[in-house]
Coordinates of N, CA and C in Angstrom, one line a residue:
X1 N 70.8 87.4 104.5 CA 72.2 87.3 104.7 C 72.9 88.3 103.7
X2 N 73.8 89.1 104.1 CA 74.4 90.1 103.2 C 75.5 89.4 102.4
X3 N 75.9 90.1 101.3 CA 76.8 89.5 100.3 C 78.1 89.2 100.9
X4 N 78.7 90.0 101.8 CA 80.0 89.8 102.4 C 79.9 88.5 103.2
X5 N 78.9 88.2 103.9 CA 78.7 87.0 104.7 C 78.6 85.8 103.8
X6 N 77.8 86.0 102.7 CA 77.7 84.9 101.7 C 79.1 84.6 101.1
X7 N 79.8 85.6 100.8 CA 81.1 85.4 100.1 C 82.1 84.7 101.1
X8 N 82.1 85.1 102.3 CA 83.0 84.4 103.3 C 82.6 83.0 103.5
X9 N 81.3 82.7 103.6 CA 80.8 81.3 103.8 C 81.2 80.4 102.6
X10 N 81.3 81.0 101.4 CA 81.7 80.1 100.2 C 83.1 79.6 100.4
X11 N 84.0 80.1 101.2 CA 85.3 79.7 101.3 C 85.5 78.6 102.3
X12 N 84.5 78.2 103.1 CA 84.7 77.3 104.2 C 83.9 76.0 103.9
X13 N 84.4 74.9 104.6 CA 83.8 73.6 104.5 C 83.9 73.1 103.1
X14 N 84.9 73.4 102.3 CA 85.0 72.9 101.0 C 85.8 71.6 101.0
X15 N 85.5 70.6 100.2 CA 86.2 69.3 100.2 C 87.3 69.4 99.1
X16 N 88.3 68.6 99.3 CA 89.4 68.6 98.3 C 88.9 68.2 96.9
X17 N 89.3 69.0 95.9 CA 88.9 68.8 94.6 C 87.7 69.6 94.2
X18 N 87.1 70.4 95.2 CA 86.0 71.2 94.9 C 86.2 72.6 95.4
X19 N 87.2 73.3 94.8 CA 87.5 74.7 95.2 C 86.5 75.7 94.7
X20 N 86.4 76.8 95.4 CA 85.6 77.9 94.9 C 86.2 78.5 93.7
X21 N 85.5 78.5 92.6 CA 86.1 79.0 91.3 C 85.5 80.4 91.1
X22 N 86.4 81.4 91.0 CA 86.0 82.8 90.9 C 86.5 83.4 89.6
X23 N 85.6 83.4 88.5 CA 86.1 84.1 87.3 C 86.3 85.6 87.5
X24 N 87.2 86.1 86.6 CA 87.6 87.5 86.8 C 87.0 88.4 85.7
X25 N 85.9 89.1 86.0 CA 85.3 90.0 85.0 C 86.1 91.3 84.9
X26 N 86.2 91.8 83.7 CA 86.9 93.1 83.5 C 86.0 94.2 83.2
X27 N 84.7 93.9 83.0 CA 83.7 95.0 82.7 C 82.3 94.4 83.1
X28 N 81.3 95.3 82.9 CA 79.9 94.8 83.3 C 79.4 93.7 82.4
X29 N 79.7 93.7 81.1 CA 79.3 92.7 80.2 C 79.8 91.3 80.6
X30 N 81.2 91.3 80.8 CA 81.8 90.0 81.2 C 81.3 89.5 82.5
X31 N 81.0 90.4 83.5 CA 80.5 90.0 84.8 C 79.1 89.4 84.6
X32 N 78.3 89.9 83.7 CA 76.9 89.3 83.5 C 77.1 87.9 82.9
X33 N 78.0 87.7 82.0 CA 78.2 86.4 81.4 C 78.5 85.4 82.5
X34 N 79.5 85.7 83.4 CA 79.9 84.8 84.4 C 78.8 84.5 85.4
X35 N 78.1 85.6 85.8 CA 77.0 85.4 86.8 C 75.8 84.6 86.1
X36 N 75.5 84.8 84.9 CA 74.4 84.1 84.2 C 74.8 82.6 84.0
X37 N 76.1 82.3 84.0 CA 76.6 81.0 83.8 C 76.4 80.2 85.1
X38 N 76.2 80.9 86.2 CA 76.0 80.2 87.5 C 77.0 80.3 88.5
X39 N 78.1 81.1 88.3 CA 79.1 81.2 89.3 C 78.6 82.0 90.5
X40 N 78.8 81.5 91.7 CA 78.2 82.2 92.9 C 78.9 83.5 93.3
X41 N 80.1 83.8 92.8 CA 80.8 85.0 93.1 C 81.8 85.2 92.1
X42 N 82.4 86.5 92.1 CA 83.3 86.9 91.1 C 84.5 87.6 91.8
X43 N 85.6 87.7 91.1 CA 86.8 88.4 91.6 C 87.5 89.1 90.5
X44 N 87.4 90.5 90.5 CA 88.0 91.2 89.5 C 89.5 91.2 89.4
X45 N 90.1 91.1 88.2 CA 91.6 91.2 88.1 C 92.0 92.6 87.8
X46 N 93.0 93.1 88.5 CA 93.4 94.5 88.2 C 94.0 94.6 86.8
X47 N 94.8 93.6 86.4 CA 95.4 93.7 85.1 C 94.4 93.6 84.0
X48 N 93.3 92.8 84.1 CA 92.3 92.8 83.1 C 91.5 94.1 83.0
X49 N 91.2 94.7 84.1 CA 90.5 96.0 84.1 C 91.4 97.0 83.5
X50 N 92.7 97.0 83.9 CA 93.6 98.0 83.3 C 93.6 97.9 81.8
X51 N 93.7 96.7 81.3 CA 93.7 96.5 79.8 C 92.4 97.0 79.2
X52 N 91.3 96.8 79.8 CA 90.0 97.2 79.3 C 89.9 98.7 79.3
X53 N 90.6 99.4 80.2 CA 90.6 100.8 80.3 C 91.7 101.5 79.5
X54 N 92.6 100.7 78.9 CA 93.7 101.3 78.1 C 94.9 101.6 78.9
X55 N 95.1 101.0 80.1 CA 96.3 101.2 80.9 C 97.2 100.0 81.0
X56 N 98.4 100.2 81.3 CA 99.3 99.1 81.6 C 99.0 98.6 83.0
X57 N 99.3 97.3 83.2 CA 99.1 96.7 84.5 C 99.8 97.5 85.6
X58 N 99.1 97.8 86.6 CA 99.7 98.6 87.7 C 99.7 100.1 87.5
X59 N 99.1 100.5 86.4 CA 99.1 102.0 86.2 C 97.7 102.6 86.1
X60 N 96.7 101.9 86.6 CA 95.4 102.4 86.5 C 95.2 103.4 87.7
X61 N 94.7 104.6 87.4 CA 94.4 105.5 88.5 C 93.4 104.9 89.4
X62 N 93.5 105.2 90.7 CA 92.6 104.7 91.7 C 91.1 105.0 91.4
X63 N 90.8 106.2 91.0 CA 89.4 106.6 90.7 C 88.9 105.7 89.6
X64 N 89.7 105.5 88.5 CA 89.2 104.6 87.4 C 89.0 103.2 87.9
X65 N 89.8 102.7 88.7 CA 89.7 101.3 89.2 C 88.4 101.1 90.0
X66 N 88.2 102.0 90.9 CA 87.0 101.9 91.8 C 85.7 102.1 91.0
X67 N 85.8 103.0 90.0 CA 84.6 103.2 89.1 C 84.3 101.9 88.3
X68 N 85.4 101.3 87.8 CA 85.2 100.0 87.1 C 84.6 98.9 87.9
X69 N 85.1 98.8 89.2 CA 84.6 97.8 90.1 C 83.1 98.1 90.4
X70 N 82.7 99.4 90.6 CA 81.4 99.8 90.8 C 80.4 99.4 89.7
X71 N 80.9 99.6 88.4 CA 80.1 99.2 87.3 C 79.8 97.7 87.3
X72 N 80.9 96.9 87.7 CA 80.7 95.5 87.7 C 79.8 95.0 88.8
X73 N 79.9 95.6 90.0 CA 79.1 95.1 91.1 C 77.6 95.5 90.9
X74 N 77.4 96.6 90.2 CA 76.0 97.0 89.8 C 75.4 96.1 88.8
X75 N 76.2 95.4 88.0 CA 75.7 94.6 86.9 C 75.2 93.3 87.3
X76 N 75.6 92.8 88.5 CA 75.3 91.4 88.9 C 74.7 91.4 90.3
X77 N 74.1 90.2 90.6 CA 73.5 90.0 91.9 C 74.3 89.1 92.8
X78 N 75.6 88.8 92.4 CA 76.4 87.9 93.2 C 77.5 88.7 93.8
X79 N 78.2 88.2 94.9 CA 79.2 89.0 95.5 C 80.4 89.2 94.6
X80 N 81.1 90.3 94.7 CA 82.3 90.6 93.9 C 83.4 91.1 94.8
X81 N 84.5 90.4 94.7 CA 85.8 90.9 95.3 C 86.6 91.6 94.3
X82 N 87.4 92.6 94.8 CA 88.1 93.5 93.9 C 89.6 93.4 94.2
X83 N 90.3 93.3 93.1 CA 91.8 93.4 93.2 C 92.2 94.8 93.1
X84 N 92.7 95.4 94.2 CA 93.1 96.8 94.3 C 94.6 96.9 94.4
X85 N 95.3 96.0 93.9 CA 96.8 96.0 93.8 C 97.3 96.3 95.2
X86 N 98.1 97.3 95.4 CA 98.7 97.6 96.7 C 97.9 98.6 97.6
X87 N 96.7 99.0 97.0 CA 95.9 99.9 97.8 C 96.0 101.3 97.4
X88 N 96.8 101.6 96.3 CA 96.9 103.0 95.8 C 97.4 104.0 96.8
X89 N 98.1 103.6 97.8 CA 98.6 104.5 98.8 C 97.6 105.2 99.7
X90 N 96.3 104.6 99.6 CA 95.3 105.2 100.4 C 95.4 104.8 101.9
X91 N 95.0 105.6 102.8 CA 95.0 105.2 104.2 C 94.0 104.1 104.3
X92 N 94.2 103.1 105.3 CA 93.3 102.0 105.4 C 91.8 102.3 105.5
X93 N 91.5 103.3 106.3 CA 90.1 103.7 106.4 C 89.5 104.1 105.1
X94 N 90.2 105.0 104.4 CA 89.7 105.5 103.1 C 89.6 104.3 102.1
X95 N 90.6 103.4 102.1 CA 90.6 102.3 101.2 C 89.3 101.4 101.4
X96 N 89.0 101.2 102.7 CA 87.9 100.4 103.0 C 86.6 101.1 102.6
X97 N 86.5 102.4 102.8 CA 85.3 103.2 102.5 C 85.1 103.1 101.0
X98 N 86.2 103.2 100.2 CA 86.0 103.3 98.7 C 85.6 101.9 98.2
X99 N 86.1 100.8 98.8 CA 85.7 99.5 98.4 C 84.3 99.3 98.7
X100 N 83.8 99.7 99.8 CA 82.4 99.5 100.2 C 81.5 100.3 99.3
X101 N 81.9 101.6 99.0 CA 81.1 102.4 98.2 C 81.0 101.8 96.8
X102 N 82.0 101.1 96.3 CA 82.0 100.5 95.0 C 81.2 99.2 95.0
X103 N 80.8 98.7 96.2 CA 80.0 97.5 96.2 C 80.8 96.2 96.4
X104 N 82.1 96.3 96.6 CA 82.9 95.1 96.8 C 82.7 94.5 98.1
X105 N 82.8 93.1 98.2 CA 82.7 92.4 99.4 C 84.0 91.9 99.9
X106 N 85.1 92.2 99.1 CA 86.4 91.7 99.5 C 87.4 92.4 98.6
X107 N 88.7 92.1 98.9 CA 89.8 92.7 98.1 C 91.1 91.9 98.2
X108 N 91.9 92.0 97.2 CA 93.2 91.5 97.2 C 94.1 92.7 97.5
X109 N 95.2 92.5 98.3 CA 96.2 93.5 98.6 C 97.6 92.8 98.4
X110 N 98.4 93.4 97.6 CA 99.7 92.8 97.3 C 100.8 93.2 98.3
X111 N 101.8 92.4 98.4 CA 102.9 92.7 99.4 C 104.2 93.1 98.7
X112 N 104.1 93.6 97.4 CA 105.2 94.1 96.7 C 104.8 95.4 96.0
X113 N 105.8 96.2 95.7 CA 105.5 97.4 94.9 C 106.6 97.7 94.0
X114 N 106.3 98.0 92.7 CA 107.4 98.2 91.7 C 108.4 97.1 91.6
X115 N 107.9 95.9 91.8 CA 108.8 94.7 91.7 C 109.6 94.4 92.9
X116 N 109.4 95.1 94.0 CA 110.2 94.9 95.3 C 109.2 94.5 96.4
X117 N 109.6 93.4 97.1 CA 108.8 92.9 98.2 C 108.9 93.9 99.3
X118 N 107.7 94.1 100.0 CA 107.7 95.0 101.1 C 108.2 94.2 102.4
X119 N 108.5 94.9 103.4 CA 108.9 94.3 104.7 C 107.6 93.6 105.2
X120 N 107.6 92.3 105.4 CA 106.4 91.6 105.8 C 105.8 92.0 107.1
X121 N 106.5 92.5 108.0 CA 106.0 93.0 109.3 C 105.2 94.3 109.1
X122 N 105.8 95.1 108.2 CA 105.2 96.4 107.9 C 103.9 96.2 107.2
X123 N 103.9 95.2 106.2 CA 102.7 94.9 105.5 C 101.7 94.3 106.3
X124 N 102.1 93.4 107.3 CA 101.1 92.8 108.2 C 100.4 93.9 109.0
X125 N 101.2 94.9 109.4 CA 100.6 96.0 110.2 C 99.5 96.8 109.4
X126 N 99.8 96.9 108.1 CA 98.8 97.6 107.2 C 97.6 96.7 107.1
X127 N 97.8 95.4 106.9 CA 96.6 94.5 106.8 C 95.8 94.6 108.1
X128 N 96.4 94.7 109.2 CA 95.7 94.8 110.5 C 94.9 96.0 110.5
X129 N 95.4 97.1 110.0 CA 94.7 98.4 110.0 C 93.5 98.3 109.1
X130 N 93.7 97.6 107.9 CA 92.5 97.4 107.0 C 91.5 96.6 107.7
X131 N 91.9 95.5 108.3 CA 90.9 94.7 109.0 C 90.2 95.4 110.1
X132 N 90.9 96.2 110.8 CA 90.2 97.0 111.9 C 89.2 98.0 111.3
X133 N 89.5 98.6 110.2 CA 88.6 99.5 109.6 C 87.4 98.9 108.9
X134 N 87.6 97.6 108.4 CA 86.6 96.9 107.7 C 85.7 96.1 108.6
X135 N 86.2 95.6 109.7 CA 85.4 94.7 110.5 C 85.2 93.4 109.7
X136 N 83.9 93.0 109.7 CA 83.6 91.8 108.9 C 82.9 92.1 107.6
X137 N 83.1 93.4 107.2 CA 82.4 93.8 106.0 C 83.2 93.5 104.7
X138 N 84.4 93.2 104.8 CA 85.3 92.8 103.7 C 86.0 91.6 103.9
X139 N 86.1 90.7 102.9 CA 87.0 89.5 102.9 C 88.3 89.9 102.4
X140 N 89.3 89.8 103.3 CA 90.7 90.2 102.9 C 91.6 89.1 102.4
X141 N 91.9 89.2 101.2 CA 92.8 88.2 100.5 C 94.2 88.8 100.4
X142 N 95.2 88.2 101.2 CA 96.5 88.8 101.2 C 97.4 88.1 100.2
X143 N 97.8 88.8 99.2 CA 98.7 88.2 98.2 C 100.1 88.2 98.7
X144 N 100.7 87.0 98.5 CA 102.1 86.8 98.8 C 102.9 86.7 97.5
X145 N 103.8 87.7 97.3 CA 104.5 87.8 96.0 C 105.9 87.2 95.9
X146 N 106.3 86.3 96.9 CA 107.6 85.8 96.9 C 107.9 85.0 95.6
X147 N 107.0 84.2 95.1 CA 107.3 83.4 93.9 C 107.5 84.2 92.7
X148 N 106.7 85.3 92.5 CA 106.8 86.1 91.3 C 108.0 87.1 91.4
X149 N 108.6 87.2 92.6 CA 109.8 88.0 92.8 C 111.0 87.2 92.8
X150 N 110.9 85.9 92.4 CA 112.1 85.1 92.3 C 112.6 84.3 93.5
X151 N 111.7 84.3 94.6 CA 112.1 83.6 95.8 C 111.3 82.3 95.7
X152 N 112.0 81.2 95.5 CA 111.3 79.9 95.2 C 111.1 79.0 96.4
X153 N 111.7 79.4 97.6 CA 111.6 78.6 98.8 C 110.2 78.8 99.4
X154 N 109.4 77.7 99.4 CA 108.0 77.8 99.9 C 108.0 78.3 101.4
X155 N 109.0 78.1 102.1 CA 109.0 78.5 103.5 C 108.9 80.0 103.7
X156 N 109.5 80.7 102.7 CA 109.4 82.2 102.8 C 108.0 82.6 102.6
X157 N 107.3 82.0 101.7 CA 105.9 82.3 101.5 C 105.0 82.0 102.8
X158 N 105.3 80.8 103.4 CA 104.6 80.4 104.6 C 104.9 81.4 105.7
X159 N 106.1 81.8 105.9 CA 106.4 82.8 106.9 C 105.6 84.1 106.8
X160 N 105.5 84.6 105.5 CA 104.7 85.8 105.3 C 103.3 85.5 105.5
X161 N 102.8 84.4 105.1 CA 101.4 84.0 105.2 C 101.0 84.0 106.7
X162 N 101.8 83.5 107.6 CA 101.5 83.4 109.0 C 101.3 84.8 109.6
X163 N 102.2 85.7 109.2 CA 102.1 87.1 109.7 C 100.8 87.7 109.2
X164 N 100.4 87.5 108.0 CA 99.2 88.1 107.4 C 97.9 87.5 108.0
X165 N 97.9 86.2 108.2 CA 96.8 85.6 108.9 C 96.6 86.1 110.3
X166 N 97.7 86.2 111.0 CA 97.7 86.8 112.3 C 97.2 88.2 112.4
X167 N 97.4 88.9 111.3 CA 97.0 90.3 111.2 C 95.5 90.5 110.8
X168 N 94.9 89.3 110.4 CA 93.5 89.4 110.1 C 93.1 89.0 108.7
X169 N 94.0 88.6 107.9 CA 93.7 88.2 106.5 C 92.8 86.9 106.6
X170 N 91.8 86.9 105.7 CA 90.8 85.8 105.6 C 91.4 84.7 104.7
X171 N 92.3 85.1 103.8 CA 92.7 84.1 102.8 C 94.1 84.6 102.4
X172 N 95.0 83.6 101.9 CA 96.3 83.9 101.5 C 96.5 83.5 100.0
X173 N 97.2 84.3 99.3 CA 97.3 84.1 97.8 C 98.8 84.1 97.4
X174 N 99.4 83.0 97.5 CA 100.8 82.9 97.0 C 100.9 82.8 95.5
X175 N 100.7 84.0 94.9 CA 100.7 84.0 93.4 C 101.9 83.5 92.8
X176 N 101.7 82.7 91.7 CA 102.9 82.1 91.0 C 103.4 80.9 91.6
X177 N 102.8 80.4 92.7 CA 103.4 79.2 93.3 C 103.2 78.0 92.3
X178 N 104.2 77.2 92.1 CA 104.1 76.0 91.3 C 103.1 75.0 91.9
X179 N 102.4 74.3 91.0 CA 101.5 73.3 91.5 C 102.1 72.3 92.5
X180 N 103.4 71.9 92.2 CA 104.0 70.9 93.0 C 104.2 71.3 94.5
X181 N 104.3 72.6 94.8 CA 104.5 73.0 96.2 C 103.2 73.3 96.9
X182 N 102.0 73.1 96.2 CA 100.8 73.4 96.9 C 100.5 72.6 98.1
X183 N 100.8 71.3 98.1 CA 100.5 70.5 99.3 C 101.4 71.0 100.5
X184 N 102.6 71.4 100.3 CA 103.4 72.0 101.3 C 102.8 73.3 101.8
X185 N 102.4 74.2 100.9 CA 101.8 75.4 101.3 C 100.5 75.2 102.1
X186 N 99.7 74.2 101.6 CA 98.5 73.9 102.3 C 98.7 73.5 103.7
X187 N 99.7 72.7 103.9 CA 100.0 72.2 105.3 C 100.6 73.2 106.2
X188 N 101.2 74.3 105.6 CA 101.8 75.3 106.4 C 101.1 76.6 106.6
X189 N 100.0 76.8 105.8 CA 99.2 78.0 105.8 C 97.8 77.8 106.4
X190 N 97.5 78.6 107.4 CA 96.2 78.4 108.1 C 95.1 79.2 107.3
X191 N 94.0 78.5 107.1 CA 92.8 79.1 106.5 C 92.8 78.9 105.0
X192 N 91.9 79.6 104.3 CA 91.7 79.4 102.8 C 93.0 79.8 102.1
X193 N 93.2 79.1 100.9 CA 94.4 79.3 100.1 C 93.9 79.6 98.7
X194 N 94.3 80.7 98.2 CA 93.9 81.1 96.8 C 95.0 80.7 95.9
X195 N 94.7 80.1 94.7 CA 95.6 79.7 93.7 C 95.2 80.2 92.4
X196 N 96.2 80.7 91.6 CA 95.9 81.2 90.3 C 96.0 80.1 89.2
X197 N 95.0 80.0 88.4 CA 94.9 79.0 87.3 C 95.1 79.7 85.9
X198 N 95.6 79.0 85.0 CA 95.8 79.5 83.6 C 94.8 78.8 82.7
X199 N 93.8 79.5 82.2 CA 92.8 78.9 81.4 C 93.4 78.1 80.2
X200 N 93.0 76.8 80.2 CA 93.5 76.0 79.1 C 94.9 75.5 79.3
X201 N 95.6 75.8 80.4 CA 96.9 75.4 80.6 C 97.1 74.9 82.0
X202 N 98.0 73.9 82.2 CA 98.3 73.4 83.5 C 97.1 72.7 84.1
X203 N 97.2 72.4 85.5 CA 96.2 71.7 86.2 C 94.8 72.4 86.1
X204 N 93.8 71.6 86.1 CA 92.4 72.2 86.2 C 92.1 72.7 87.5
X205 N 91.1 73.5 87.7 CA 90.7 73.9 89.0 C 90.4 72.7 90.0
X206 N 89.8 71.7 89.5 CA 89.6 70.5 90.4 C 90.9 69.9 90.8
X207 N 91.9 69.8 89.9 CA 93.2 69.2 90.2 C 93.9 70.1 91.2
X208 N 93.8 71.5 91.0 CA 94.4 72.4 92.0 C 93.8 72.3 93.4
X209 N 92.4 72.1 93.4 CA 91.7 71.9 94.6 C 92.2 70.6 95.3
X210 N 92.5 69.6 94.6 CA 92.9 68.3 95.2 C 94.3 68.5 95.8
X211 N 95.1 69.4 95.3 CA 96.5 69.7 95.8 C 96.4 70.7 97.0
X212 N 95.3 71.3 97.3 CA 95.2 72.1 98.4 C 94.6 73.5 98.3
X213 N 94.2 73.8 97.0 CA 93.6 75.2 96.8 C 92.2 75.2 97.3
X214 N 91.9 76.3 98.0 CA 90.5 76.5 98.5 C 89.7 77.2 97.4
X215 N 90.4 78.2 96.8 CA 89.7 79.0 95.8 C 90.6 79.2 94.6
X216 N 90.0 79.3 93.4 CA 90.8 79.5 92.2 C 90.4 80.8 91.5
X217 N 91.4 81.6 91.2 CA 91.2 82.8 90.4 C 92.1 82.8 89.2
X218 N 91.9 83.7 88.2 CA 92.5 83.6 86.9 C 93.3 84.8 86.5
X219 N 93.4 85.8 87.4 CA 94.1 87.0 87.0 C 93.5 87.5 85.8
X220 N 94.4 88.1 84.9 CA 93.8 88.6 83.6 C 93.7 87.5 82.5
X221 N 93.8 86.3 82.9 CA 93.8 85.2 81.9 C 92.5 85.1 81.1
X222 N 91.4 85.3 81.7 CA 90.1 85.2 80.9 C 90.0 86.4 80.0
X223 N 90.4 87.6 80.4 CA 90.3 88.8 79.6 C 91.2 88.6 78.4
X224 N 92.4 88.1 78.6 CA 93.4 87.9 77.5 C 92.9 86.8 76.5
X225 N 92.2 85.8 77.1 CA 91.7 84.8 76.2 C 90.6 85.4 75.3
X226 N 89.8 86.2 75.9 CA 88.7 86.9 75.1 C 89.3 87.8 74.0
X227 N 90.4 88.4 74.3 CA 91.0 89.3 73.3 C 91.5 88.4 72.2
X228 N 92.1 87.3 72.5 CA 92.6 86.4 71.4 C 91.4 85.9 70.5
X229 N 90.3 85.6 71.2 CA 89.1 85.2 70.4 C 88.6 86.4 69.5
X230 N 88.7 87.6 70.0 CA 88.2 88.8 69.3 C 89.2 89.0 68.1
X231 N 90.5 88.8 68.3 CA 91.4 88.9 67.2 C 91.1 88.0 66.0
X232 N 90.7 86.7 66.4 CA 90.3 85.8 65.4 C 89.0 86.2 64.6
X233 N 88.1 86.8 65.4 CA 86.9 87.3 64.7 C 87.2 88.5 63.8
X234 N 88.1 89.4 64.3 CA 88.5 90.5 63.5 C 89.2 90.1 62.2
X235 N 90.0 89.0 62.3 CA 90.7 88.5 61.1 C 89.7 88.0 60.1
X236 N 88.6 87.4 60.5 CA 87.6 86.8 59.7 C 86.8 88.0 58.9
X237 N 86.8 89.1 59.5 CA 86.0 90.2 59.0 C 86.8 91.0 57.9
X238 N 88.1 90.8 57.9 CA 88.9 91.6 56.9 C 88.6 91.0 55.5
X239 N 88.6 91.9 54.5 CA 88.4 91.5 53.1 C 89.5 90.6 52.7
X240 N 89.1 89.5 52.0 CA 90.1 88.6 51.5 C 90.7 89.0 50.2

């Protein structure tokens, strides 16, 4: 069974309270740590990789991002999905080719750019083109940015999600959705639901799963937690 098929299967037939937990490696070393810990798959965070490469979030050149993803996929034997932001302006066919060349089994695609939400119908058309180019070789996670763009009405997220699922998205990611609206989102969104967790803050992955999350990702949270730990180590090394 190929990795893409394995990855897709991990999202289905999950029981409430047992979501798929996907740590976010930012380099090969962190990927190996998560894989050796026993996680069945990983999902890279674009912001975490950007920080590791010395870029601001959203400012990583495409070539550097795909090269970083490739280093991660080569380092582990588990499936890896890649956050490729809005797709870097690449035509769908080229985007799919570059993801596959990097060894990714899936990707996140955002529906806003420079802080502005895209027209949902236009974005759905792009998702459909990516799906057509990828076939079943990539698991497509469609990020819905309404909550992080100040639109708190869950129905707006559900409306976008419906268009994206119809276009071929395998999973929907309403980033920034409050835990309290997850049951409503779960009832209104078809298929797997991705929810972001904050390490050491808020509901646990199991609690988010009980509220309706199919899978849990952490964005750059794990990389930032590692940086905080490194700062503490660095402080200990300074002469007293």
